[in-house]
Amino acid sequence: MPELPEVQTIVNTLRPRVVGRTIASVSLHRQDIVTPPETDLSRYLTGHAISGVERRGKRIVFELDNGHRFYIHLGMTGRLSVQPASEPLLRHTHLVLELGSSGELRFTDPRRFGGVWWLGDCADGDSDMGPEPLNLRPQQLLGRLRKTTRAIKNALLDQRVLAGLGNIYIDESLFDAGIHPLSRACELSPDQVRRLNRAIKSTLRRALRHRGSTLRDYRDADGEAGGFQKLHRVYDREGQPCRRCRTPIARIVLGGRSTHFCPKCQRFS
DNA sequence: GTCCATGTTCTTTA
DNA sequence: CTAAAGAACATGGA
């Protein structure tokens, strides 16, 4: 469910409700969502205040008053919500942090592709991730894309190339840039890369303005759905007319994922 | 029963 | 050896 716009919206809604709060107690219903596996989360978290919440790629990074950090990744179906303790727990709620008068921070994830990663005082846990797409220079993008012969769609799915894009926003950005998803990353012209860089930023900014896309599960920390799915131009629109030229949107499978594009607006080159 | 799903990581192939 | 493709993970909805 979560790509950069959804994760950022969750962070924005979470922040005012958890920053400054002290974790009174921890209940972990499944140890197997925690990495490293033997981490004693309860011992590390109980009694500490949350001093900050930030997004890095698709990760939600929490900082404690002692400088220790951990992050939550939502995988495909993960949700974070802040609710009064009196609200019934959703099924598949794996972690609950008791925050006093603020209520409880709950992590729910049916498919369990998500989880909690303990970083402790480790300075960086993100050396394996690419740069943030919202402050990216076209020259940087060109430098990273030039190193791989993969289809541009597959290259952009790789979080080591760019951090935060996923299946929806890649399809939407490639449409905006007029680039065919099968184009080899290393063969894009400097002009195409400039257009792609602009398209990624404008797509993400528009999605952020609409608080992300809710296809099924996604909700922000207040339980609100996003609205950007109504503005998708290609994602999940197979067979429907292109909003620019009326040609039916095509769907192919790339990197094991559905890939949507307009065969006329995104010519193969 | 079938196929599909907003993601990542491990394994296999070339 | 490396890069890229494919399978696997777990659950639920159509």
mmCIF file of C-alpha atoms (C1' of nucleotides) in Angstrom:
data_model
loop_
_atom_site.group_PDB
_atom_site.id
_atom_site.type_symbol
_atom_site.label_atom_id
_atom_site.label_comp_id
_atom_site.label_asym_id
_atom_site.label_seq_id
_atom_site.Cartn_x
_atom_site.Cartn_y
_atom_site.Cartn_z
ATOM 1 C CA MET A 1 0.000 0.000 0.000
ATOM 2 C CA PRO A 2 2.654 2.523 0.670
ATOM 3 C CA GLU A 3 4.891 4.456 -1.646
ATOM 4 C CA LEU A 4 6.519 7.797 -0.899
ATOM 5 C CA PRO A 5 3.322 9.927 -0.905
ATOM 6 C CA GLU A 6 1.431 7.517 1.355
ATOM 7 C CA VAL A 7 4.375 7.066 3.730
ATOM 8 C CA GLN A 8 4.945 10.839 3.926
ATOM 9 C CA THR A 9 1.240 11.424 4.634
ATOM 10 C CA ILE A 10 1.353 8.856 7.428
ATOM 11 C CA VAL A 11 4.430 10.562 8.905
ATOM 12 C CA ASN A 12 2.731 13.974 8.696
ATOM 13 C CA THR A 13 -0.383 12.740 10.495
ATOM 14 C CA LEU A 14 1.582 10.654 12.997
ATOM 15 C CA ARG A 15 4.013 13.358 14.081
ATOM 16 C CA PRO A 16 1.678 15.651 16.059
ATOM 17 C CA ARG A 17 0.180 12.680 17.842
ATOM 18 C CA VAL A 18 3.331 10.872 18.943
ATOM 19 C CA VAL A 19 6.271 13.287 19.150
ATOM 20 C CA GLY A 20 6.980 14.156 22.771
ATOM 21 C CA ARG A 21 4.920 11.225 24.036
ATOM 22 C CA THR A 22 6.424 8.635 26.340
ATOM 23 C CA ILE A 23 5.978 4.962 25.584
ATOM 24 C CA ALA A 24 4.336 3.633 28.732
ATOM 25 C CA SER A 25 4.216 0.017 27.598
ATOM 26 C CA VAL A 26 4.817 -2.198 24.594
ATOM 27 C CA SER A 27 2.851 -5.214 23.478
ATOM 28 C CA LEU A 28 4.369 -7.235 20.712
ATOM 29 C CA HIS A 29 2.094 -9.982 19.485
ATOM 30 C CA ARG A 30 4.527 -11.510 17.014
ATOM 31 C CA GLN A 31 8.285 -11.453 17.528
ATOM 32 C CA ASP A 32 8.826 -12.495 13.889
ATOM 33 C CA ILE A 33 8.018 -8.993 12.580
ATOM 34 C CA VAL A 34 11.137 -7.650 14.334
ATOM 35 C CA THR A 35 14.627 -7.448 12.827
ATOM 36 C CA PRO A 36 17.162 -8.369 14.115
ATOM 37 C CA PRO A 37 15.134 -11.345 15.350
ATOM 38 C CA GLU A 38 16.319 -11.425 18.976
ATOM 39 C CA THR A 39 15.709 -7.676 19.620
ATOM 40 C CA ASP A 40 14.022 -6.996 22.963
ATOM 41 C CA LEU A 41 11.808 -4.120 21.759
ATOM 42 C CA SER A 42 9.964 -3.808 25.032
ATOM 43 C CA ARG A 43 13.178 -3.261 26.983
ATOM 44 C CA TYR A 44 14.489 -0.697 24.447
ATOM 45 C CA LEU A 45 11.244 1.307 24.125
ATOM 46 C CA THR A 46 9.468 1.281 27.481
ATOM 47 C CA GLY A 47 9.872 4.528 29.410
ATOM 48 C CA HIS A 48 11.396 6.447 26.493
ATOM 49 C CA ALA A 49 9.825 9.442 24.748
ATOM 50 C CA ILE A 50 9.538 9.619 20.958
ATOM 51 C CA SER A 51 11.551 12.684 19.913
ATOM 52 C CA GLY A 52 11.002 12.550 16.146
ATOM 53 C CA VAL A 53 9.399 10.757 13.211
ATOM 54 C CA GLU A 54 10.870 11.033 9.702
ATOM 55 C CA ARG A 55 10.482 9.361 6.323
ATOM 56 C CA ARG A 56 13.411 7.875 4.404
ATOM 57 C CA GLY A 57 12.350 6.181 1.165
ATOM 58 C CA LYS A 58 9.392 4.046 2.221
ATOM 59 C CA ARG A 59 10.654 3.718 5.802
ATOM 60 C CA ILE A 60 9.147 5.492 8.816
ATOM 61 C CA VAL A 61 12.039 6.273 11.141
ATOM 62 C CA PHE A 62 11.354 6.904 14.846
ATOM 63 C CA GLU A 63 13.886 8.560 17.109
ATOM 64 C CA LEU A 64 13.852 8.184 20.900
ATOM 65 C CA ASP A 65 14.952 10.640 23.575
ATOM 66 C CA ASN A 66 18.191 8.671 24.036
ATOM 67 C CA GLY A 67 19.093 9.011 20.344
ATOM 68 C CA HIS A 68 18.264 5.399 19.550
ATOM 69 C CA ARG A 69 16.234 4.790 16.390
ATOM 70 C CA PHE A 70 14.070 2.158 14.770
ATOM 71 C CA TYR A 71 12.012 2.111 11.609
ATOM 72 C CA ILE A 72 8.761 0.580 10.448
ATOM 73 C CA HIS A 73 8.303 -0.561 6.859
ATOM 74 C CA LEU A 74 4.679 -1.116 5.849
ATOM 75 C CA GLY A 75 5.356 -3.708 3.147
ATOM 76 C CA MET A 76 2.249 -4.120 1.024
ATOM 77 C CA THR A 77 -0.593 -4.036 3.572
ATOM 78 C CA GLY A 78 0.880 -2.418 6.681
ATOM 79 C CA ARG A 79 -1.003 0.296 8.589
ATOM 80 C CA LEU A 80 -0.057 2.620 11.433
ATOM 81 C CA SER A 81 -2.795 4.279 13.426
ATOM 82 C CA VAL A 82 -3.159 6.206 16.664
ATOM 83 C CA GLN A 83 -6.333 5.285 18.504
ATOM 84 C CA PRO A 84 -7.813 5.358 21.996
ATOM 85 C CA ALA A 85 -7.131 2.141 23.909
ATOM 86 C CA SER A 86 -10.894 1.610 24.028
ATOM 87 C CA GLU A 87 -11.104 1.073 20.238
ATOM 88 C CA PRO A 88 -11.145 -2.626 19.330
ATOM 89 C CA LEU A 89 -7.917 -3.926 17.785
ATOM 90 C CA LEU A 90 -7.995 -4.686 14.063
ATOM 91 C CA ARG A 91 -7.112 -8.256 13.097
ATOM 92 C CA HIS A 92 -3.398 -8.735 12.408
ATOM 93 C CA THR A 93 -2.316 -6.025 14.844
ATOM 94 C CA HIS A 94 1.238 -7.071 15.698
ATOM 95 C CA LEU A 95 2.549 -4.186 17.797
ATOM 96 C CA VAL A 96 0.925 -1.693 20.162
ATOM 97 C CA LEU A 97 2.759 1.188 21.860
ATOM 98 C CA GLU A 98 0.856 2.695 24.781
ATOM 99 C CA LEU A 99 1.279 6.492 24.666
ATOM 100 C CA GLY A 100 -0.836 7.678 27.601
ATOM 101 C CA SER A 101 -3.423 10.396 26.848
ATOM 102 C CA SER A 102 -2.612 10.286 23.103
ATOM 103 C CA GLY A 103 -3.893 6.726 22.894
ATOM 104 C CA GLU A 104 -2.043 3.825 21.286
ATOM 105 C CA LEU A 105 0.179 3.594 18.249
ATOM 106 C CA ARG A 106 -0.797 0.384 16.462
ATOM 107 C CA PHE A 107 0.960 -1.499 13.663
ATOM 108 C CA THR A 108 -1.317 -3.812 11.670
ATOM 109 C CA ASP A 109 -0.205 -5.877 8.670
ATOM 110 C CA PRO A 110 -2.133 -8.937 7.348
ATOM 111 C CA ARG A 111 0.478 -10.053 4.822
ATOM 112 C CA ARG A 112 3.427 -9.359 7.125
ATOM 113 C CA PHE A 113 5.735 -8.134 4.360
ATOM 114 C CA GLY A 114 6.306 -5.165 6.642
ATOM 115 C CA GLY A 115 7.860 -5.048 10.095
ATOM 116 C CA VAL A 116 10.010 -3.224 12.637
ATOM 117 C CA TRP A 117 13.762 -2.773 12.256
ATOM 118 C CA TRP A 118 15.769 -1.821 15.339
ATOM 119 C CA LEU A 119 18.720 0.490 14.547
ATOM 120 C CA GLY A 120 19.814 1.474 18.090
ATOM 121 C CA ASP A 121 22.537 4.140 17.972
ATOM 122 C CA CYS A 122 23.817 2.924 14.623
ATOM 123 C CA ALA A 123 24.590 6.149 12.720
ATOM 124 C CA ASP A 124 23.085 5.142 9.405
ATOM 125 C CA GLY A 125 20.823 2.327 8.435
ATOM 126 C CA ASP A 126 20.309 3.559 4.906
ATOM 127 C CA SER A 127 23.608 3.158 3.086
ATOM 128 C CA ASP A 128 21.905 0.638 0.796
ATOM 129 C CA MET A 129 19.253 3.124 -0.383
ATOM 130 C CA GLY A 130 19.325 5.501 -3.321
ATOM 131 C CA PRO A 131 18.705 9.255 -3.060
ATOM 132 C CA GLU A 132 15.367 10.908 -2.324
ATOM 133 C CA PRO A 133 13.574 11.655 -5.604
ATOM 134 C CA LEU A 134 12.166 15.012 -4.461
ATOM 135 C CA ASN A 135 15.614 16.644 -4.270
ATOM 136 C CA LEU A 136 17.291 14.949 -7.166
ATOM 137 C CA ARG A 137 19.375 16.666 -9.840
ATOM 138 C CA PRO A 138 18.867 15.343 -13.386
ATOM 139 C CA GLN A 139 22.605 14.760 -13.617
ATOM 140 C CA GLN A 140 22.456 12.410 -10.601
ATOM 141 C CA LEU A 141 19.569 10.476 -12.109
ATOM 142 C CA LEU A 142 21.398 10.191 -15.414
ATOM 143 C CA GLY A 143 24.497 8.899 -13.622
ATOM 144 C CA ARG A 144 22.510 6.197 -11.844
ATOM 145 C CA LEU A 145 20.424 5.084 -14.833
ATOM 146 C CA ARG A 146 23.415 4.878 -17.124
ATOM 147 C CA LYS A 147 24.844 2.035 -15.010
ATOM 148 C CA THR A 148 22.133 -0.508 -15.839
ATOM 149 C CA THR A 149 20.801 -2.127 -18.999
ATOM 150 C CA ARG A 150 17.499 -3.023 -17.358
ATOM 151 C CA ALA A 151 14.136 -1.698 -18.532
ATOM 152 C CA ILE A 152 13.528 1.727 -16.958
ATOM 153 C CA LYS A 153 10.491 0.350 -15.095
ATOM 154 C CA ASN A 154 12.613 -2.322 -13.424
ATOM 155 C CA ALA A 155 15.458 0.078 -12.651
ATOM 156 C CA LEU A 156 13.070 2.489 -10.900
ATOM 157 C CA LEU A 157 11.551 -0.323 -8.809
ATOM 158 C CA ASP A 158 15.033 -0.900 -7.351
ATOM 159 C CA GLN A 159 15.265 1.155 -4.126
ATOM 160 C CA ARG A 160 19.052 1.292 -4.494
ATOM 161 C CA VAL A 161 18.574 3.462 -7.600
ATOM 162 C CA LEU A 162 15.945 5.825 -6.119
ATOM 163 C CA ALA A 163 14.274 5.526 -2.715
ATOM 164 C CA GLY A 164 10.502 5.770 -2.413
ATOM 165 C CA LEU A 165 8.982 4.988 -5.806
ATOM 166 C CA GLY A 166 6.823 1.893 -6.335
ATOM 167 C CA ASN A 167 4.555 0.386 -8.935
ATOM 168 C CA ILE A 168 1.909 3.140 -9.077
ATOM 169 C CA TYR A 169 4.107 6.234 -9.174
ATOM 170 C CA ILE A 170 6.599 4.722 -11.601
ATOM 171 C CA ASP A 171 3.840 4.006 -14.135
ATOM 172 C CA GLU A 172 2.373 7.479 -13.590
ATOM 173 C CA SER A 173 5.780 9.198 -13.882
ATOM 174 C CA LEU A 174 6.754 7.333 -17.064
ATOM 175 C CA PHE A 175 3.446 8.349 -18.631
ATOM 176 C CA ASP A 176 4.029 11.965 -17.648
ATOM 177 C CA ALA A 177 7.520 11.843 -19.166
ATOM 178 C CA GLY A 178 6.303 10.096 -22.345
ATOM 179 C CA ILE A 179 8.758 7.209 -21.839
ATOM 180 C CA HIS A 180 7.940 3.571 -22.654
ATOM 181 C CA PRO A 181 8.447 1.327 -19.579
ATOM 182 C CA LEU A 182 10.530 -1.147 -21.597
ATOM 183 C CA SER A 183 13.093 1.485 -22.655
ATOM 184 C CA ARG A 184 16.548 0.513 -21.420
ATOM 185 C CA ALA A 185 17.595 2.761 -18.539
ATOM 186 C CA CYS A 186 21.088 3.305 -19.971
ATOM 187 C CA GLU A 187 19.771 4.315 -23.377
ATOM 188 C CA LEU A 188 17.602 7.237 -22.276
ATOM 189 C CA SER A 189 18.809 10.538 -23.728
ATOM 190 C CA PRO A 190 19.816 13.355 -21.355
ATOM 191 C CA ASP A 191 16.662 15.142 -22.433
ATOM 192 C CA GLN A 192 14.490 12.123 -21.582
ATOM 193 C CA VAL A 193 16.176 11.859 -18.184
ATOM 194 C CA ARG A 194 15.489 15.548 -17.533
ATOM 195 C CA ARG A 195 11.839 15.020 -18.406
ATOM 196 C CA LEU A 196 11.676 11.897 -16.244
ATOM 197 C CA ASN A 197 13.175 13.737 -13.281
ATOM 198 C CA ARG A 198 10.593 16.514 -13.658
ATOM 199 C CA ALA A 199 7.768 13.981 -14.124
ATOM 200 C CA ILE A 200 8.709 12.046 -10.965
ATOM 201 C CA LYS A 201 8.709 15.230 -8.871
ATOM 202 C CA SER A 202 5.458 16.609 -10.248
ATOM 203 C CA THR A 203 3.720 13.223 -9.919
ATOM 204 C CA LEU A 204 4.863 12.834 -6.304
ATOM 205 C CA ARG A 205 3.912 16.428 -5.435
ATOM 206 C CA ARG A 206 0.427 16.039 -6.903
ATOM 207 C CA ALA A 207 -0.013 12.744 -5.037
ATOM 208 C CA LEU A 208 1.143 14.371 -1.797
ATOM 209 C CA ARG A 209 -1.358 17.192 -2.277
ATOM 210 C CA HIS A 210 -4.095 14.527 -2.479
ATOM 211 C CA ARG A 211 -2.714 12.590 0.502
ATOM 212 C CA GLY A 212 -1.717 9.499 -1.472
ATOM 213 C CA SER A 213 -3.669 6.782 -3.289
ATOM 214 C CA THR A 214 -6.089 4.435 -1.562
ATOM 215 C CA LEU A 215 -6.645 1.319 -3.662
ATOM 216 C CA ARG A 216 -7.732 -0.915 -0.814
ATOM 217 C CA ASP A 217 -5.883 -0.780 2.509
ATOM 218 C CA TYR A 218 -4.086 2.526 2.729
ATOM 219 C CA ARG A 219 -5.087 4.927 5.490
ATOM 220 C CA ASP A 220 -3.118 7.700 7.164
ATOM 221 C CA ALA A 221 -2.497 7.649 10.923
ATOM 222 C CA ASP A 222 -5.918 9.262 11.513
ATOM 223 C CA GLY A 223 -7.645 6.549 9.465
ATOM 224 C CA GLU A 224 -8.315 8.848 6.467
ATOM 225 C CA ALA A 225 -8.112 7.486 2.909
ATOM 226 C CA GLY A 226 -6.162 9.243 0.150
ATOM 227 C CA GLY A 227 -7.726 10.732 -2.975
ATOM 228 C CA PHE A 228 -5.068 10.498 -5.690
ATOM 229 C CA GLN A 229 -6.358 7.205 -7.128
ATOM 230 C CA LYS A 230 -9.084 9.203 -8.875
ATOM 231 C CA LEU A 231 -6.399 11.113 -10.772
ATOM 232 C CA HIS A 232 -4.353 8.122 -11.957
ATOM 233 C CA ARG A 233 -3.705 8.441 -15.685
ATOM 234 C CA VAL A 234 -2.517 4.880 -16.394
ATOM 235 C CA TYR A 235 -2.228 2.796 -13.215
ATOM 236 C CA ASP A 236 -5.038 0.203 -13.057
ATOM 237 C CA ARG A 237 -6.674 1.721 -16.164
ATOM 238 C CA GLU A 238 -6.074 -1.141 -18.645
ATOM 239 C CA GLY A 239 -8.393 -0.818 -21.657
ATOM 240 C CA GLN A 240 -9.690 2.602 -20.603
ATOM 241 C CA PRO A 241 -9.011 5.567 -22.878
ATOM 242 C CA CYS A 242 -5.790 7.536 -22.412
ATOM 243 C CA ARG A 243 -6.712 10.866 -20.837
ATOM 244 C CA ARG A 244 -4.520 12.624 -23.417
ATOM 245 C CA CYS A 245 -5.187 10.768 -26.719
ATOM 246 C CA ARG A 246 -8.059 8.285 -26.058
ATOM 247 C CA THR A 247 -5.942 5.246 -27.076
ATOM 248 C CA PRO A 248 -6.744 2.280 -24.748
ATOM 249 C CA ILE A 249 -4.222 1.934 -21.912
ATOM 250 C CA ALA A 250 -2.087 -1.216 -22.243
ATOM 251 C CA ARG A 251 -0.947 -3.554 -19.473
ATOM 252 C CA ILE A 252 2.152 -5.775 -19.570
ATOM 253 C CA VAL A 253 4.023 -7.685 -16.872
ATOM 254 C CA LEU A 254 7.518 -6.417 -16.036
ATOM 255 C CA GLY A 255 9.615 -7.458 -13.082
ATOM 256 C CA GLY A 256 6.647 -9.588 -12.046
ATOM 257 C CA ARG A 257 4.513 -6.459 -11.687
ATOM 258 C CA SER A 258 1.608 -5.092 -13.700
ATOM 259 C CA THR A 259 2.817 -2.196 -15.823
ATOM 260 C CA HIS A 260 0.402 0.269 -17.401
ATOM 261 C CA PHE A 261 1.132 2.693 -20.231
ATOM 262 C CA CYS A 262 -0.284 4.437 -23.273
ATOM 263 C CA PRO A 263 1.147 2.801 -26.424
ATOM 264 C CA LYS A 264 0.750 6.055 -28.345
ATOM 265 C CA CYS A 265 1.971 8.645 -25.812
ATOM 266 C CA GLN A 266 4.862 6.426 -24.627
ATOM 267 C CA ARG A 267 6.622 5.315 -27.791
ATOM 268 C CA PHE A 268 9.279 2.627 -27.510
ATOM 269 C CA SER A 269 12.753 3.883 -28.352
ATOM 270 C "C1'" DG B 1 -10.914 -23.546 -7.116
ATOM 271 C "C1'" DT B 2 -8.363 -19.167 -9.949
ATOM 272 C "C1'" DC B 3 -5.842 -14.877 -10.319
ATOM 273 C "C1'" DC B 4 -4.320 -10.667 -8.503
ATOM 274 C "C1'" DA B 5 -2.502 -7.188 -5.069
ATOM 275 C "C1'" DT B 6 0.755 -0.024 -3.314
ATOM 276 C "C1'" DG B 7 7.190 -4.687 -1.611
ATOM 277 C "C1'" DT B 8 11.497 -6.797 -0.661
ATOM 278 C "C1'" DT B 9 14.804 -10.526 -0.592
ATOM 279 C "C1'" DC B 10 16.638 -14.852 -1.664
ATOM 280 C "C1'" DT B 11 17.736 -18.098 -5.491
ATOM 281 C "C1'" DT B 12 18.539 -19.293 -10.144
ATOM 282 C "C1'" DT B 13 20.049 -18.295 -14.707
ATOM 283 C "C1'" DA B 14 22.876 -16.415 -18.242
ATOM 284 C "C1'" DC C 1 32.641 -13.330 -10.732
ATOM 285 C "C1'" DT C 2 28.259 -10.074 -11.827
ATOM 286 C "C1'" DA C 3 23.755 -8.523 -13.584
ATOM 287 C "C1'" DA C 4 19.289 -9.615 -14.335
ATOM 288 C "C1'" DA C 5 15.278 -12.517 -14.154
ATOM 289 C "C1'" DG C 6 12.292 -15.380 -11.341
ATOM 290 C "C1'" DA C 7 10.445 -17.348 -7.230
ATOM 291 C "C1'" DA C 8 9.139 -16.889 -2.636
ATOM 292 C "C1'" DC C 9 7.149 -14.834 1.298
ATOM 293 C "C1'" DA C 10 1.435 -14.567 3.744
ATOM 294 C "C1'" DT C 11 -3.230 -13.106 3.482
ATOM 295 C "C1'" DG C 12 -7.457 -11.647 1.541
ATOM 296 C "C1'" DG C 13 -10.625 -10.041 -2.060
ATOM 297 C "C1'" DA C 14 -12.822 -10.437 -6.595
#
